[in-house]
mmCIF file with all atom_site columns, C-alpha atoms in Angstrom:
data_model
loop_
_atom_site.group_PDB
_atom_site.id
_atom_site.type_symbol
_atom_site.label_atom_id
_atom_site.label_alt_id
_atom_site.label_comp_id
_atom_site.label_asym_id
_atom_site.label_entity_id
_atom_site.label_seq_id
_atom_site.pdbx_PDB_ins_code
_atom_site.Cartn_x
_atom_site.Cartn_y
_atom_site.Cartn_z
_atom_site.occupancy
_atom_site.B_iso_or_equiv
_atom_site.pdbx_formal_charge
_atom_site.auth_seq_id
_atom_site.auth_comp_id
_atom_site.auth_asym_id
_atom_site.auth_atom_id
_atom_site.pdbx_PDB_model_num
ATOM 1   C CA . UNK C 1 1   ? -13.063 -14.158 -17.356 1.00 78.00 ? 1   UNK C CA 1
ATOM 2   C CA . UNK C 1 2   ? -11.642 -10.733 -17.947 1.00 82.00 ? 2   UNK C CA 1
ATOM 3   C CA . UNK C 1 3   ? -13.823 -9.383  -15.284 1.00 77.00 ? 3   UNK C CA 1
ATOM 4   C CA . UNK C 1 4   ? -12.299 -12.029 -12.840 1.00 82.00 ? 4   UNK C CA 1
ATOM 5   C CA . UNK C 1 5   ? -8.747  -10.386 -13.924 1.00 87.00 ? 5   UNK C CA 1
ATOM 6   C CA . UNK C 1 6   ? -9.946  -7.006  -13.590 1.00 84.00 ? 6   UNK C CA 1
ATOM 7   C CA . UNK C 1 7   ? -11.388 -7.576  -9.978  1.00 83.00 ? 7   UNK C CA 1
ATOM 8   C CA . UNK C 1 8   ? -8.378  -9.370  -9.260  1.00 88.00 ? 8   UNK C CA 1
ATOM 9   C CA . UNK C 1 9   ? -5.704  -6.401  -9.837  1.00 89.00 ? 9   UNK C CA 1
ATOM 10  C CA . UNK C 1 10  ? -8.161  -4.288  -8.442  1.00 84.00 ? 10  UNK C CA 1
ATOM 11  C CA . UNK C 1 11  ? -7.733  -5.904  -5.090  1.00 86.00 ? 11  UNK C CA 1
ATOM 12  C CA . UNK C 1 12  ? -4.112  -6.213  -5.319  1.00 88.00 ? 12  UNK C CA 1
ATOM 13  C CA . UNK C 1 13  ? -3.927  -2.236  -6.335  1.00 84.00 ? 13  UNK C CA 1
ATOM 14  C CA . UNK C 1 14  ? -6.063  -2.135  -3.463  1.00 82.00 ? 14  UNK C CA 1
ATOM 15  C CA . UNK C 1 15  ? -4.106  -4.031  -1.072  1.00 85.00 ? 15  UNK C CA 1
ATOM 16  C CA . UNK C 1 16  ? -0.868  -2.308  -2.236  1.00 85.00 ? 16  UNK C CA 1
ATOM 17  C CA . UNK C 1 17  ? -2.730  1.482   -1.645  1.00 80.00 ? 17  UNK C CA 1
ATOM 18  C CA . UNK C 1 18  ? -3.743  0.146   1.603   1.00 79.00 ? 18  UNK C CA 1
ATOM 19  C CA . UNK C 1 19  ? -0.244  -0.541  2.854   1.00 82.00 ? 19  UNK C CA 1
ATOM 20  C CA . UNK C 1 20  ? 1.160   2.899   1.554   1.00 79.00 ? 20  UNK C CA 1
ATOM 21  C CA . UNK C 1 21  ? -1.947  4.275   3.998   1.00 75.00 ? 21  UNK C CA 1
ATOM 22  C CA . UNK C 1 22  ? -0.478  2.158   6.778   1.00 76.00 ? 22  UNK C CA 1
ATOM 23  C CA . UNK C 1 23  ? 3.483   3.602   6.056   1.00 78.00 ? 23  UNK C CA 1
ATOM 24  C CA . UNK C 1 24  ? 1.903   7.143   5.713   1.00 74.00 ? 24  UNK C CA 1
ATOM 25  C CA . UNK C 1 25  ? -0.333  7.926   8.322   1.00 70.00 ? 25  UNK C CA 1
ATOM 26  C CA . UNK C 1 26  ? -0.320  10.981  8.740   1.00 65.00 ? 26  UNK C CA 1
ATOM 27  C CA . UNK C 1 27  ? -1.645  11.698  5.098   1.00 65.00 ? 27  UNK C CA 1
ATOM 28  C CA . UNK C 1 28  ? -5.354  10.875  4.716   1.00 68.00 ? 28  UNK C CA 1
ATOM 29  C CA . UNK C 1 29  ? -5.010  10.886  0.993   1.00 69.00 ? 29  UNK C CA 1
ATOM 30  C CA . UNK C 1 30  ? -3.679  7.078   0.297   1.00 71.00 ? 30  UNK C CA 1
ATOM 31  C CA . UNK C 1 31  ? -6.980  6.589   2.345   1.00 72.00 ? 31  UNK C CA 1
ATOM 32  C CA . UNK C 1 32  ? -9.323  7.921   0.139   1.00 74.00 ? 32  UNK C CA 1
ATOM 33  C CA . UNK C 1 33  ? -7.534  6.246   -3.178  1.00 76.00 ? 33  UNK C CA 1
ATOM 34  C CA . UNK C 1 34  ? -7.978  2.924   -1.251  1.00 78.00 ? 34  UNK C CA 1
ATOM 35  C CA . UNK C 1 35  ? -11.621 3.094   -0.088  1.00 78.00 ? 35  UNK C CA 1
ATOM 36  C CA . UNK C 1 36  ? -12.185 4.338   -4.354  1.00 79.00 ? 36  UNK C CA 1
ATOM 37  C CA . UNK C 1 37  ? -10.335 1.568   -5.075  1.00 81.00 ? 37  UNK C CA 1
ATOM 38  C CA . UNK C 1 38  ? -11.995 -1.101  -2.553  1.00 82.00 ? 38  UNK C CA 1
ATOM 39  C CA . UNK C 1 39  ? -15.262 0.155   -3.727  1.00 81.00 ? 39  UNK C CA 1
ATOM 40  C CA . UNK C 1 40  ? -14.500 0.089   -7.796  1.00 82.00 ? 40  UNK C CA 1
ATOM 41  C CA . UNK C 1 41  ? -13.680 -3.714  -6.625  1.00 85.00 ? 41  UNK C CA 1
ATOM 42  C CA . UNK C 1 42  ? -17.047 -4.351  -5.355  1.00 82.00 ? 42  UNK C CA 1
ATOM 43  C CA . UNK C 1 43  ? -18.497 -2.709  -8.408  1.00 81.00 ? 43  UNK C CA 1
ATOM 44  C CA . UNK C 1 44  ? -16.550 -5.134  -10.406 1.00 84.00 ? 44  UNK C CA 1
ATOM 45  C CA . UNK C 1 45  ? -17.399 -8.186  -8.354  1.00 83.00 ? 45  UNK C CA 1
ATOM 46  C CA . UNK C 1 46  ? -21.003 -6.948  -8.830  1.00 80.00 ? 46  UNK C CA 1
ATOM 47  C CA . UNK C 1 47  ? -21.363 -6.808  -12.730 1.00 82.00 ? 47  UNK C CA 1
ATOM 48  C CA . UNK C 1 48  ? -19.554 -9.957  -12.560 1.00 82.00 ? 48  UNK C CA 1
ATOM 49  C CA . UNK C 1 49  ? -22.170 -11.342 -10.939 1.00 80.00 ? 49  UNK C CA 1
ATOM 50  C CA . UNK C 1 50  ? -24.725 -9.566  -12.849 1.00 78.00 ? 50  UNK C CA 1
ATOM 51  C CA . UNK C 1 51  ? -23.442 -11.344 -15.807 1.00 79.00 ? 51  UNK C CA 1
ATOM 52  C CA . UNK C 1 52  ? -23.305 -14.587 -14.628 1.00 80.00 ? 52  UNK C CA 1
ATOM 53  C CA . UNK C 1 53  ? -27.099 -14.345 -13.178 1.00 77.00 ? 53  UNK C CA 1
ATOM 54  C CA . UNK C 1 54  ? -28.452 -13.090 -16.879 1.00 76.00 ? 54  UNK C CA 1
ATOM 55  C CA . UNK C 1 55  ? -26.173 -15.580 -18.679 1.00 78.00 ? 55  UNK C CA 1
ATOM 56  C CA . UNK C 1 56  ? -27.571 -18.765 -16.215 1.00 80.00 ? 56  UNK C CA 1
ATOM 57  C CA . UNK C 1 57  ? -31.402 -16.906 -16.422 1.00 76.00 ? 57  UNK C CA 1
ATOM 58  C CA . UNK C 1 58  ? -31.114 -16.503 -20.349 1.00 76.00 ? 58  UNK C CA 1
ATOM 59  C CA . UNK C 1 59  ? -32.358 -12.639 -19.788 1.00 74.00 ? 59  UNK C CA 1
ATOM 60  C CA . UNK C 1 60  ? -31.536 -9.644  -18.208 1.00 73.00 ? 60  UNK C CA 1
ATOM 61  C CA . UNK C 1 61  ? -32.241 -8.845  -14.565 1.00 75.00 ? 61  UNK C CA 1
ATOM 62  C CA . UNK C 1 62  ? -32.969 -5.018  -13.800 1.00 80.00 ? 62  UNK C CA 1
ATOM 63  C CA . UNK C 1 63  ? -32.039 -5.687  -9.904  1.00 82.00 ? 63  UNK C CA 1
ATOM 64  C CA . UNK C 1 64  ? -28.291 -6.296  -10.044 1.00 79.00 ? 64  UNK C CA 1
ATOM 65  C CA . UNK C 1 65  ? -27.783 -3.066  -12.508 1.00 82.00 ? 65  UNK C CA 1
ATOM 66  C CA . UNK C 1 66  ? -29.209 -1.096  -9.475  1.00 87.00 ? 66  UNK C CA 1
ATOM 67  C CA . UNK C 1 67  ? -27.535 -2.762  -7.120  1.00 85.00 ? 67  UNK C CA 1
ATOM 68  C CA . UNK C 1 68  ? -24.330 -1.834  -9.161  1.00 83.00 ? 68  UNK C CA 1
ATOM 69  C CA . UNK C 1 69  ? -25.282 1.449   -9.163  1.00 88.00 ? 69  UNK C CA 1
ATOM 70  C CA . UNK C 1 70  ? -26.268 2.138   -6.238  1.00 89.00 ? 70  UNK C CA 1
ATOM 71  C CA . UNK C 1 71  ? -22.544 0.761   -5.499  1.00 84.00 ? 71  UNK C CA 1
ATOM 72  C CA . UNK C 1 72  ? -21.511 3.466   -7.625  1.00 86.00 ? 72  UNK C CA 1
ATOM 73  C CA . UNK C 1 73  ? -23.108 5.936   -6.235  1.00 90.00 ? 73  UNK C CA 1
ATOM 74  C CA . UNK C 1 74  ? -22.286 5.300   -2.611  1.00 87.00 ? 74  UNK C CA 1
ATOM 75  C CA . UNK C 1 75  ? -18.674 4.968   -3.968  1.00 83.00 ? 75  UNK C CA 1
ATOM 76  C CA . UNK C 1 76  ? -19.168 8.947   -5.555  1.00 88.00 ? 76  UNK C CA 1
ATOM 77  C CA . UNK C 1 77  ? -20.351 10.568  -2.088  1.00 89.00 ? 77  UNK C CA 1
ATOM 78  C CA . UNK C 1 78  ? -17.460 8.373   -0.111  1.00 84.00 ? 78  UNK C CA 1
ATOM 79  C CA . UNK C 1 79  ? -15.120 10.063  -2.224  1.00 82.00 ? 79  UNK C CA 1
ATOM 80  C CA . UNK C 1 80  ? -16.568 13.432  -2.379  1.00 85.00 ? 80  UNK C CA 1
ATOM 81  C CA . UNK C 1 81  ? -16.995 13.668  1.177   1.00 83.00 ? 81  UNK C CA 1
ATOM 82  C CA . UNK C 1 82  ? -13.621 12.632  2.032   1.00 78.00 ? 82  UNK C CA 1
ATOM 83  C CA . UNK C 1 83  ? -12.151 15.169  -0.819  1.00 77.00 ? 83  UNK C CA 1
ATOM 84  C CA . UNK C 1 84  ? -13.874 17.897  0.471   1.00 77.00 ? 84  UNK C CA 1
ATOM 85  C CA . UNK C 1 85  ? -12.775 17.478  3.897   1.00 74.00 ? 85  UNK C CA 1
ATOM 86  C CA . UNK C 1 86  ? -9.591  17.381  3.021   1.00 70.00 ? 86  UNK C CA 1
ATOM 87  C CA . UNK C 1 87  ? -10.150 20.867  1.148   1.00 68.00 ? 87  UNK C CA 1
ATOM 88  C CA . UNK C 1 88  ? -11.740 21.887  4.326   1.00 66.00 ? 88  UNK C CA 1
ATOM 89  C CA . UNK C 1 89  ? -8.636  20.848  6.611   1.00 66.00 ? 89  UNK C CA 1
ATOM 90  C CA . UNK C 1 90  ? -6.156  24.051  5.379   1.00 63.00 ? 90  UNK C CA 1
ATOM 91  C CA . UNK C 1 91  ? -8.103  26.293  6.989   1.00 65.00 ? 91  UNK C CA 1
ATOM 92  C CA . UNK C 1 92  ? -8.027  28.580  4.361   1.00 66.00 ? 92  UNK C CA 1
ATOM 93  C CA . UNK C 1 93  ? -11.395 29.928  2.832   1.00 68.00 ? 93  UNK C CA 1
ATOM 94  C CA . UNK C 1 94  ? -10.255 30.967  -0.964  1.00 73.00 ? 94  UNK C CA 1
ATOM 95  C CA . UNK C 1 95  ? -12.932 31.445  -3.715  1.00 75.00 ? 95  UNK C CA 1
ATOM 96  C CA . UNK C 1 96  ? -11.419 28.007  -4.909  1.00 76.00 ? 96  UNK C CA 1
ATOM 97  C CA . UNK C 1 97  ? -12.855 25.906  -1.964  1.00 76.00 ? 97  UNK C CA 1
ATOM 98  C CA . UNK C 1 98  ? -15.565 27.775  -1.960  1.00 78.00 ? 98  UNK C CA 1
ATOM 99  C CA . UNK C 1 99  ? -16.324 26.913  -5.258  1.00 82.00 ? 99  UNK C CA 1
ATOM 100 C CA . UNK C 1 100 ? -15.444 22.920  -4.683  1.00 80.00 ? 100 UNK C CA 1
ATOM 101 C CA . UNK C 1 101 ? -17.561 22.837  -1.242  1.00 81.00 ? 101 UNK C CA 1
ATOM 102 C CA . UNK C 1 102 ? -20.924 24.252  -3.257  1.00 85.00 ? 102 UNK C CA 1
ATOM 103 C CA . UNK C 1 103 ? -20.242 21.898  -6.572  1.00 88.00 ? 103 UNK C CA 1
ATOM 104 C CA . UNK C 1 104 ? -19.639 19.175  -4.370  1.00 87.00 ? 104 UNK C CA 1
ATOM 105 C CA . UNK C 1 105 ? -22.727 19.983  -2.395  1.00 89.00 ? 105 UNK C CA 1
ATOM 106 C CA . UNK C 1 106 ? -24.807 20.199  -5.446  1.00 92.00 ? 106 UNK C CA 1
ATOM 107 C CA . UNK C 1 107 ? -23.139 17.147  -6.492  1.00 92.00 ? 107 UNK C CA 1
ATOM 108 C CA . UNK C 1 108 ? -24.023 15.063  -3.317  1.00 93.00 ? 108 UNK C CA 1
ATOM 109 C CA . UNK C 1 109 ? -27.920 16.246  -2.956  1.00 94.00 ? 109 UNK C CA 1
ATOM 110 C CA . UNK C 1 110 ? -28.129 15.042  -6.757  1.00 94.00 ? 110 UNK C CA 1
ATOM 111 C CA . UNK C 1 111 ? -26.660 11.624  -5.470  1.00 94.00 ? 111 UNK C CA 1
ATOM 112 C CA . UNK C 1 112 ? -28.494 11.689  -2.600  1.00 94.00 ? 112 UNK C CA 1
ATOM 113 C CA . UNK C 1 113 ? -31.891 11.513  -4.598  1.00 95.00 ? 113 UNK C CA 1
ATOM 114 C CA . UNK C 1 114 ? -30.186 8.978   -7.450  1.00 94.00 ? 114 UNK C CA 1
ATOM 115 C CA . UNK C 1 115 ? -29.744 6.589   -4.152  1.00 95.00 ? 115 UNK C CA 1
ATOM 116 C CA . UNK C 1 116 ? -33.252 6.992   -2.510  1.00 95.00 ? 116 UNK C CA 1
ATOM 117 C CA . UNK C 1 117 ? -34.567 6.276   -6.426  1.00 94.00 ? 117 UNK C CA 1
ATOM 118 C CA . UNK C 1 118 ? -32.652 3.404   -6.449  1.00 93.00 ? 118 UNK C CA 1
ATOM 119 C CA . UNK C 1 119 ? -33.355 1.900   -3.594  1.00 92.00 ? 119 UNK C CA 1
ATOM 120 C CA . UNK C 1 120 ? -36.966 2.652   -4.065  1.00 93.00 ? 120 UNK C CA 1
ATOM 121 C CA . UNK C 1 121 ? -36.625 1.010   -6.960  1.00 91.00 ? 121 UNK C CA 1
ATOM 122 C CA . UNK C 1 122 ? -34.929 -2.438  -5.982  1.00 89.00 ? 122 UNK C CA 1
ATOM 123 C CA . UNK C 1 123 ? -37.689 -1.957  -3.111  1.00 89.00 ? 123 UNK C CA 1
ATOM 124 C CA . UNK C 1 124 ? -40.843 -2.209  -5.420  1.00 89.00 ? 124 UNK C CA 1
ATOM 125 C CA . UNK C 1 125 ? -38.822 -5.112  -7.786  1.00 86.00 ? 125 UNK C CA 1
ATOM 126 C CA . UNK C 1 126 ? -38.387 -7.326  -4.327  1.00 84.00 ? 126 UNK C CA 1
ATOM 127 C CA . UNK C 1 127 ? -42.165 -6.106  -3.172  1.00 80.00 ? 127 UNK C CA 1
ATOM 128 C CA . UNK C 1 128 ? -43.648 -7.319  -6.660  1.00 64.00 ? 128 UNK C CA 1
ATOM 129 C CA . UNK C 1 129 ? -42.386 -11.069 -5.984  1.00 61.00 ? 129 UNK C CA 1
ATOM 130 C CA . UNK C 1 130 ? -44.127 -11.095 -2.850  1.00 59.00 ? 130 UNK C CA 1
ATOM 131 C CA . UNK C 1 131 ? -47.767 -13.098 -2.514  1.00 52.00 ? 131 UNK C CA 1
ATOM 132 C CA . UNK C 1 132 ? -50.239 -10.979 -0.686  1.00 50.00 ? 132 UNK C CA 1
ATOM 133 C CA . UNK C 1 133 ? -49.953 -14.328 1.497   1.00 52.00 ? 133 UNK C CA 1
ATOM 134 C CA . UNK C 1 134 ? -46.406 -12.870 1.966   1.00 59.00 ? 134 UNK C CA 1
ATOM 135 C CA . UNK C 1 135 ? -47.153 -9.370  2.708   1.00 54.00 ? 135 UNK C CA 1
ATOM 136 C CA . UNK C 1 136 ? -49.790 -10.826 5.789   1.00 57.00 ? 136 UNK C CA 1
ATOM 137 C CA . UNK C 1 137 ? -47.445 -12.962 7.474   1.00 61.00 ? 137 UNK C CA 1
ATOM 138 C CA . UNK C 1 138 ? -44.045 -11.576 7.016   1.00 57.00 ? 138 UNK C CA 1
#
């Protein structure tokens, strides 16, 4: 129930960063606090439904944790990518942006491989339902 709640202010805080986006258009910044927020949402929504699958199953399923994961880590290089292009927009090379363009690049090749694990992962729990009857005749 509190996970309903949660996911439900989410979306209104989401809704209400959404219209500040649309009053202040020329600012890209409400922009990237509403795509964080829509995402942190569907990351809700997600262990919400995580919960509800191991509570009806009686035991815990590794695929929705990845799935929420993999949520999160999408979510991560969104908002790094949109930060750092914002950094990027001044103009201005100082040692500070420097600095924030190479951690953030460091920071999305490590998220980068936590996603193709991931989704390797969720790959080889789907592939290891399937019949070899399954994997002839797709």
């Amino acid at each position: 129930m509190l996970l309903a709640i949660v996911a439900l202010i989410g979306t209104a805080g989401a809704v209400f960063t959404l219209t500040k986006a649309a009053y202040d258009v020329g600012s890209p910044a409400w922009l990237v606090v509403t795509i964080d927020r829509i995402l942190l949402v569907l990351m809700v929504i997600e262990i919400l439904h995580t919960v509800r699958v191991s509570f009806n199953e009686g035991a815990l399923v590794c695929e929705p944790f990845l799935i929420v994961g993999l949520i999160a880590s999408i979510r991560r290089v969104l908002v790094i990518t949109l930060e750092s292009s914002q950094a990027q927009e001044s103009g201005k090379t100082t040692p500070d942006i420097n600095d924030l363009f190479n951690s953030s690049m460091i920071e999305l090749c490590v998220l980068g491989g936590l996603i193709l694990v991931m989704v390797f992962s969720i790959y080889l729990l789907r592939g290891g339902k399937r019949t070899i009857a399954d994997r002839l005749n797709p």
